[in-house]
Amino acid sequence: MNRVYQGLGHRNRNTQDSHAAQSVGLMVGGGMLLGTVGLFVEMAGQAPLTGVFFRCVIAALALIGYAVVSGRGKELRIGRHGFVIALITGLLMVVNWTLFFAAIGDTSIAVATLVFHVQPLWVMAYGMVFLGEARSVRRTLAALIVLGGLAVALGPTAFVQAQGGYVRGIGFALLASISYAAVTLLAKTQRQMSAFALATWQCGIGALVLAWWPWLHGFPHGGASWGWLVGLGIVPTAVAYVLLYSGMRRLQAGQIAILQFVYPVTAILVDWIAFDHRLSFTQWLGVVTMGVALWMVGRRASR
């Protein structure tokens, strides 16, 4: 009988390990797809709000289609409280994406993405100031290390280059990270709506809010631009979100924190391969430092 129990326990452990490995794979895949967003934005060559509008429209249609095919359509039914959260976070996502796309145009894919990824620090700071979460030397130290790693990753250009556009782009990326942190915090206030449903509603609300934009400013010209915009809504948005949200289900906060850093690393590599924007060894050292420090923040949060 003991052997039977041991066998069942071993089988359960193997199943858990298999699920964990699958979840990690899903998150890595989703992060890699999300890391291509800058490529689609640059190649589409559209104004930030144009890119955001079509990203919202196409992603919403793709996510609704996925819900119907996968039998998850019931998840999209939300109550009044859920709709309020979806409305506010949808508006914030429009602000977030617009600022981020503008930051890419003013700096580069790599720089904008790195600056944007300080957003876990805003979540941590908000929790300590407004939610009464414990202040610790370790978390504060990790935050300072992230900022130091960011300064190193940006390189001397960030401090020597005095051109207004570059500085403005960094400011846009910082504001985008603050907006995204607000989305994260608001999403935590509700438990009735799944992350998948929230993402679908956010994209739908974004599409409705920006429906006026192309009619006043014109639609994209040329098949290539349309192709990149369609790809923007499907690849680094709808498909990436499905993979990320599926992978997050069985992972702890600390694991999620470090796996989410696949996104900026991929973005840096895409920027290098597609546009020959290379980081120096010192800048890569800053990127690794940021990743380790953010993992420390996430690991602490999971305890």
CSV table of C-alpha atoms in Angstrom, one decimal:
chain,number,residue,atom,x,y,z
A,1,MET,CA,0.0,0.0,0.0
A,2,ASN,CA,2.8,2.4,0.8
A,3,ARG,CA,4.3,1.7,-2.6
A,4,VAL,CA,1.0,2.7,-4.2
A,5,TYR,CA,0.9,6.0,-2.2
A,6,GLN,CA,4.5,6.7,-3.1
A,7,GLY,CA,3.8,6.0,-6.8
A,8,LEU,CA,0.8,8.3,-6.7
A,9,GLY,CA,2.9,11.0,-5.0
A,10,HIS,CA,5.6,10.6,-7.6
A,11,ARG,CA,3.1,10.9,-10.4
A,12,ASN,CA,1.5,14.0,-8.9
A,13,ARG,CA,5.0,15.6,-8.6
A,14,ASN,CA,5.7,14.8,-12.2
A,15,THR,CA,2.4,16.3,-13.2
A,16,GLN,CA,3.0,19.5,-11.2
A,17,ASP,CA,6.5,19.7,-12.7
A,18,SER,CA,5.1,19.2,-16.2
A,19,HIS,CA,2.5,21.9,-15.6
A,20,ALA,CA,5.1,24.3,-14.2
A,21,ALA,CA,7.4,23.7,-17.2
A,22,GLN,CA,4.4,24.3,-19.6
A,23,SER,CA,3.5,27.5,-17.8
A,24,VAL,CA,7.1,28.8,-18.0
A,25,GLY,CA,7.1,27.9,-21.7
A,26,LEU,CA,3.9,29.8,-22.3
A,27,MET,CA,5.2,32.9,-20.5
A,28,VAL,CA,8.5,32.9,-22.3
A,29,GLY,CA,6.6,32.5,-25.7
A,30,GLY,CA,4.2,35.3,-24.8
A,31,GLY,CA,7.1,37.6,-23.6
A,32,MET,CA,9.0,37.0,-26.8
A,33,LEU,CA,6.0,37.9,-28.9
A,34,LEU,CA,5.3,41.0,-26.8
A,35,GLY,CA,8.9,42.0,-27.4
A,36,THR,CA,8.2,42.4,-31.1
A,37,VAL,CA,5.7,45.2,-30.5
A,38,GLY,CA,8.3,47.9,-31.3
A,39,LEU,CA,9.1,46.3,-34.7
A,40,PHE,CA,5.4,46.4,-35.7
A,41,VAL,CA,5.1,50.0,-34.5
A,42,GLU,CA,8.2,51.2,-36.4
A,43,MET,CA,7.4,49.3,-39.6
A,44,ALA,CA,3.7,50.5,-39.7
A,45,GLY,CA,5.0,54.0,-39.6
A,46,GLN,CA,1.8,55.5,-38.2
A,47,ALA,CA,1.0,58.2,-35.6
A,48,PRO,CA,0.9,56.8,-32.0
A,49,LEU,CA,-2.9,57.1,-31.7
A,50,THR,CA,-3.4,55.4,-35.1
A,51,GLY,CA,-1.3,52.5,-34.0
A,52,VAL,CA,-3.1,52.3,-30.7
A,53,PHE,CA,-6.6,52.4,-32.3
A,54,PHE,CA,-5.9,49.6,-34.8
A,55,ARG,CA,-4.1,47.6,-32.1
A,56,CYS,CA,-7.2,47.8,-29.9
A,57,VAL,CA,-9.7,47.0,-32.7
A,58,ILE,CA,-7.8,44.0,-34.2
A,59,ALA,CA,-6.8,42.6,-30.8
A,60,ALA,CA,-10.4,42.9,-29.5
A,61,LEU,CA,-11.7,41.0,-32.5
A,62,ALA,CA,-9.0,38.4,-32.2
A,63,LEU,CA,-9.6,37.9,-28.5
A,64,ILE,CA,-13.4,37.7,-28.9
A,65,GLY,CA,-12.9,35.1,-31.7
A,66,TYR,CA,-10.6,33.1,-29.4
A,67,ALA,CA,-13.2,33.2,-26.6
A,68,VAL,CA,-15.9,31.8,-28.9
A,69,VAL,CA,-13.7,29.1,-30.4
A,70,SER,CA,-12.3,28.0,-27.0
A,71,GLY,CA,-15.6,28.2,-25.2
A,72,ARG,CA,-14.6,31.0,-22.9
A,73,GLY,CA,-17.3,33.4,-24.1
A,74,LYS,CA,-19.0,33.4,-20.7
A,75,GLU,CA,-16.0,35.0,-19.2
A,76,LEU,CA,-16.7,38.2,-21.1
A,77,ARG,CA,-19.9,38.7,-19.2
A,78,ILE,CA,-19.1,41.2,-16.4
A,79,GLY,CA,-21.1,43.1,-13.8
A,80,ARG,CA,-21.3,46.8,-13.1
A,81,HIS,CA,-18.2,46.9,-10.9
A,82,GLY,CA,-16.3,44.9,-13.5
A,83,PHE,CA,-17.3,47.3,-16.2
A,84,VAL,CA,-16.2,50.3,-14.2
A,85,ILE,CA,-12.8,48.7,-13.7
A,86,ALA,CA,-12.6,47.7,-17.4
A,87,LEU,CA,-13.5,51.3,-18.4
A,88,ILE,CA,-10.9,53.0,-16.3
A,89,THR,CA,-8.2,50.5,-17.1
A,90,GLY,CA,-9.1,50.6,-20.8
A,91,LEU,CA,-8.7,54.4,-20.8
A,92,LEU,CA,-5.4,54.0,-19.0
A,93,MET,CA,-4.2,51.4,-21.5
A,94,VAL,CA,-4.9,53.9,-24.3
A,95,VAL,CA,-2.8,56.5,-22.5
A,96,ASN,CA,-0.1,53.8,-21.8
A,97,TRP,CA,0.2,52.6,-25.3
A,98,THR,CA,0.1,56.0,-26.9
A,99,LEU,CA,2.9,57.3,-24.6
A,100,PHE,CA,4.9,54.1,-25.2
A,101,PHE,CA,4.6,54.3,-29.0
A,102,ALA,CA,5.6,58.0,-28.9
A,103,ALA,CA,8.6,57.1,-26.8
A,104,ILE,CA,9.7,54.5,-29.4
A,105,GLY,CA,9.6,57.2,-32.0
A,106,ASP,CA,11.7,59.7,-29.9
A,107,THR,CA,14.3,57.2,-28.6
A,108,SER,CA,14.4,53.6,-29.8
A,109,ILE,CA,12.7,50.3,-29.2
A,110,ALA,CA,15.3,49.2,-26.7
A,111,VAL,CA,15.5,52.4,-24.7
A,112,ALA,CA,11.7,52.9,-24.5
A,113,THR,CA,11.1,49.3,-23.4
A,114,LEU,CA,13.8,49.4,-20.7
A,115,VAL,CA,12.5,52.7,-19.2
A,116,PHE,CA,9.0,51.3,-19.3
A,117,HIS,CA,10.0,48.3,-17.3
A,118,VAL,CA,10.6,50.2,-14.1
A,119,GLN,CA,6.8,50.0,-13.6
A,120,PRO,CA,7.0,47.3,-10.9
A,121,LEU,CA,8.7,50.0,-8.7
A,122,TRP,CA,5.6,52.2,-9.0
A,123,VAL,CA,3.4,49.3,-7.9
A,124,MET,CA,5.7,48.6,-5.0
A,125,ALA,CA,5.8,52.2,-4.0
A,126,TYR,CA,2.1,52.6,-4.2
A,127,GLY,CA,1.6,49.5,-2.0
A,128,MET,CA,3.9,50.9,0.7
A,129,VAL,CA,2.5,54.5,0.7
A,130,PHE,CA,-1.2,53.9,0.3
A,131,LEU,CA,-1.9,50.2,1.1
A,132,GLY,CA,0.2,50.0,4.2
A,133,GLU,CA,2.5,47.3,2.9
A,134,ALA,CA,5.6,46.6,4.9
A,135,ARG,CA,8.7,48.7,4.1
A,136,SER,CA,11.9,46.8,4.0
A,137,VAL,CA,15.5,47.6,3.4
A,138,ARG,CA,15.7,44.7,0.9
A,139,ARG,CA,12.9,46.1,-1.3
A,140,THR,CA,14.2,49.6,-1.1
A,141,LEU,CA,17.7,48.4,-2.0
A,142,ALA,CA,16.3,46.4,-4.9
A,143,ALA,CA,14.5,49.5,-6.2
A,144,LEU,CA,17.7,51.6,-6.1
A,145,ILE,CA,19.5,48.8,-7.9
A,146,VAL,CA,16.9,48.8,-10.7
A,147,LEU,CA,17.3,52.5,-11.1
A,148,GLY,CA,21.0,52.2,-11.2
A,149,GLY,CA,20.9,49.4,-13.7
A,150,LEU,CA,18.6,51.5,-15.8
A,151,ALA,CA,21.0,54.4,-15.8
A,152,VAL,CA,23.8,52.0,-16.9
A,153,ALA,CA,21.6,50.3,-19.5
A,154,LEU,CA,20.7,53.7,-21.1
A,155,GLY,CA,24.4,54.4,-21.5
A,156,PRO,CA,26.1,57.8,-21.6
A,157,THR,CA,23.8,59.0,-24.4
A,158,ALA,CA,21.0,59.5,-21.9
A,159,PHE,CA,23.2,62.0,-19.9
A,160,VAL,CA,25.3,63.6,-22.7
A,161,GLN,CA,22.7,63.9,-25.4
A,162,ALA,CA,20.8,67.2,-24.9
A,163,GLN,CA,18.3,66.8,-27.8
A,164,GLY,CA,14.8,67.5,-26.6
A,165,GLY,CA,13.3,64.6,-28.5
A,166,TYR,CA,15.4,62.0,-26.7
A,167,VAL,CA,14.7,63.4,-23.2
A,168,ARG,CA,11.0,63.7,-24.1
A,169,GLY,CA,10.9,60.1,-25.2
A,170,ILE,CA,12.3,58.9,-21.9
A,171,GLY,CA,9.7,61.0,-20.1
A,172,PHE,CA,6.9,59.5,-22.2
A,173,ALA,CA,8.2,56.0,-21.3
A,174,LEU,CA,8.2,56.8,-17.6
A,175,LEU,CA,4.7,58.2,-17.8
A,176,ALA,CA,3.6,55.1,-19.7
A,177,SER,CA,5.1,52.9,-16.9
A,178,ILE,CA,3.2,54.9,-14.3
A,179,SER,CA,0.0,54.4,-16.3
A,180,TYR,CA,0.5,50.7,-16.6
A,181,ALA,CA,1.2,50.4,-12.9
A,182,ALA,CA,-2.1,52.0,-12.3
A,183,VAL,CA,-3.8,49.4,-14.5
A,184,THR,CA,-2.1,46.6,-12.6
A,185,LEU,CA,-3.2,48.0,-9.2
A,186,LEU,CA,-6.8,48.6,-10.3
A,187,ALA,CA,-7.0,45.1,-11.8
A,188,LYS,CA,-6.1,43.7,-8.4
A,189,THR,CA,-9.2,45.3,-6.8
A,190,GLN,CA,-11.6,43.0,-8.5
A,191,ARG,CA,-11.8,39.2,-8.4
A,192,GLN,CA,-14.9,38.5,-10.6
A,193,MET,CA,-13.3,39.1,-14.0
A,194,SER,CA,-10.5,37.0,-15.4
A,195,ALA,CA,-7.3,38.6,-16.8
A,196,PHE,CA,-8.3,37.4,-20.2
A,197,ALA,CA,-11.7,39.0,-20.0
A,198,LEU,CA,-10.2,42.2,-18.7
A,199,ALA,CA,-7.7,42.4,-21.6
A,200,THR,CA,-10.6,41.8,-24.1
A,201,TRP,CA,-12.7,44.6,-22.6
A,202,GLN,CA,-9.7,46.9,-22.4
A,203,CYS,CA,-9.1,46.5,-26.1
A,204,GLY,CA,-12.8,46.9,-26.9
A,205,ILE,CA,-13.1,50.1,-24.8
A,206,GLY,CA,-9.9,51.5,-26.4
A,207,ALA,CA,-11.3,50.9,-29.9
A,208,LEU,CA,-14.5,52.7,-29.0
A,209,VAL,CA,-12.7,55.6,-27.3
A,210,LEU,CA,-10.4,56.2,-30.4
A,211,ALA,CA,-13.0,55.4,-33.1
A,212,TRP,CA,-13.1,59.1,-34.0
A,213,TRP,CA,-9.3,59.4,-34.7
A,214,PRO,CA,-8.9,57.8,-38.2
A,215,TRP,CA,-12.0,59.6,-39.5
A,216,LEU,CA,-10.5,62.9,-38.6
A,217,HIS,CA,-6.8,62.2,-39.4
A,218,GLY,CA,-7.1,59.6,-42.2
A,219,PHE,CA,-6.6,55.9,-42.6
A,220,PRO,CA,-3.3,54.3,-43.3
A,221,HIS,CA,-2.1,54.2,-46.9
A,222,GLY,CA,-0.4,51.2,-48.5
A,223,GLY,CA,-0.8,47.4,-48.0
A,224,ALA,CA,2.4,47.2,-46.0
A,225,SER,CA,1.2,49.5,-43.3
A,226,TRP,CA,-2.1,47.7,-43.0
A,227,GLY,CA,-0.2,44.4,-42.8
A,228,TRP,CA,1.9,45.6,-39.9
A,229,LEU,CA,-1.1,47.1,-38.1
A,230,VAL,CA,-3.0,43.8,-38.4
A,231,GLY,CA,0.1,42.0,-37.1
A,232,LEU,CA,0.4,44.5,-34.2
A,233,GLY,CA,-3.1,43.6,-33.1
A,234,ILE,CA,-2.6,39.8,-33.4
A,235,VAL,CA,1.0,38.8,-32.7
A,236,PRO,CA,2.3,41.0,-29.8
A,237,THR,CA,-1.2,41.7,-28.4
A,238,ALA,CA,-3.9,39.0,-28.8
A,239,VAL,CA,-1.7,35.9,-29.1
A,240,ALA,CA,0.9,37.3,-26.6
A,241,TYR,CA,-1.8,38.0,-24.0
A,242,VAL,CA,-3.4,34.5,-24.4
A,243,LEU,CA,0.0,32.9,-23.8
A,244,LEU,CA,1.0,35.1,-20.9
A,245,TYR,CA,-2.3,34.8,-19.1
A,246,SER,CA,-2.4,31.1,-19.6
A,247,GLY,CA,1.1,30.8,-18.2
A,248,MET,CA,0.5,33.0,-15.2
A,249,ARG,CA,-2.1,30.6,-13.7
A,250,ARG,CA,0.3,28.2,-12.1
A,251,LEU,CA,3.3,30.4,-11.3
A,252,GLN,CA,4.2,32.4,-8.3
A,253,ALA,CA,4.7,36.2,-8.3
A,254,GLY,CA,8.5,35.9,-8.1
A,255,GLN,CA,8.6,33.6,-11.1
A,256,ILE,CA,6.3,35.8,-13.1
A,257,ALA,CA,8.5,38.9,-12.3
A,258,ILE,CA,11.6,37.4,-13.8
A,259,LEU,CA,9.9,35.8,-16.7
A,260,GLN,CA,8.3,39.1,-17.7
A,261,PHE,CA,11.8,40.4,-18.3
A,262,VAL,CA,11.9,38.2,-21.4
A,263,TYR,CA,9.9,41.0,-23.0
A,264,PRO,CA,12.6,43.8,-22.8
A,265,VAL,CA,15.4,41.4,-23.6
A,266,THR,CA,13.6,40.3,-26.8
A,267,ALA,CA,12.8,44.0,-27.6
A,268,ILE,CA,16.5,44.8,-27.3
A,269,LEU,CA,17.5,41.9,-29.6
A,270,VAL,CA,14.8,42.9,-32.1
A,271,ASP,CA,16.0,46.5,-32.1
A,272,TRP,CA,19.5,45.2,-32.8
A,273,ILE,CA,18.6,42.7,-35.6
A,274,ALA,CA,16.1,44.9,-37.4
A,275,PHE,CA,17.5,48.4,-36.9
A,276,ASP,CA,21.2,47.7,-35.9
A,277,HIS,CA,20.7,49.6,-32.6
A,278,ARG,CA,23.3,47.7,-30.5
A,279,LEU,CA,24.0,47.8,-26.8
A,280,SER,CA,27.5,47.9,-25.4
A,281,PHE,CA,28.7,45.3,-22.9
A,282,THR,CA,28.3,47.9,-20.1
A,283,GLN,CA,24.7,48.5,-21.2
A,284,TRP,CA,24.0,44.8,-21.2
A,285,LEU,CA,25.4,44.7,-17.7
A,286,GLY,CA,22.8,47.3,-16.7
A,287,VAL,CA,20.0,45.2,-18.3
A,288,VAL,CA,21.1,42.1,-16.3
A,289,THR,CA,21.3,44.2,-13.2
A,290,MET,CA,17.7,45.4,-13.7
A,291,GLY,CA,16.5,41.9,-14.3
A,292,VAL,CA,18.0,40.5,-11.1
A,293,ALA,CA,16.8,43.4,-9.0
A,294,LEU,CA,13.2,43.1,-10.4
A,295,TRP,CA,13.4,39.4,-9.6
A,296,MET,CA,14.3,40.3,-6.0
A,297,VAL,CA,11.2,42.6,-5.8
A,298,GLY,CA,8.9,39.9,-7.3
A,299,ARG,CA,10.4,37.2,-5.1
A,300,ARG,CA,9.8,39.3,-2.0
A,301,ALA,CA,6.3,40.0,-3.0
A,302,SER,CA,5.5,36.3,-3.4
A,303,ARG,CA,6.3,35.6,0.2
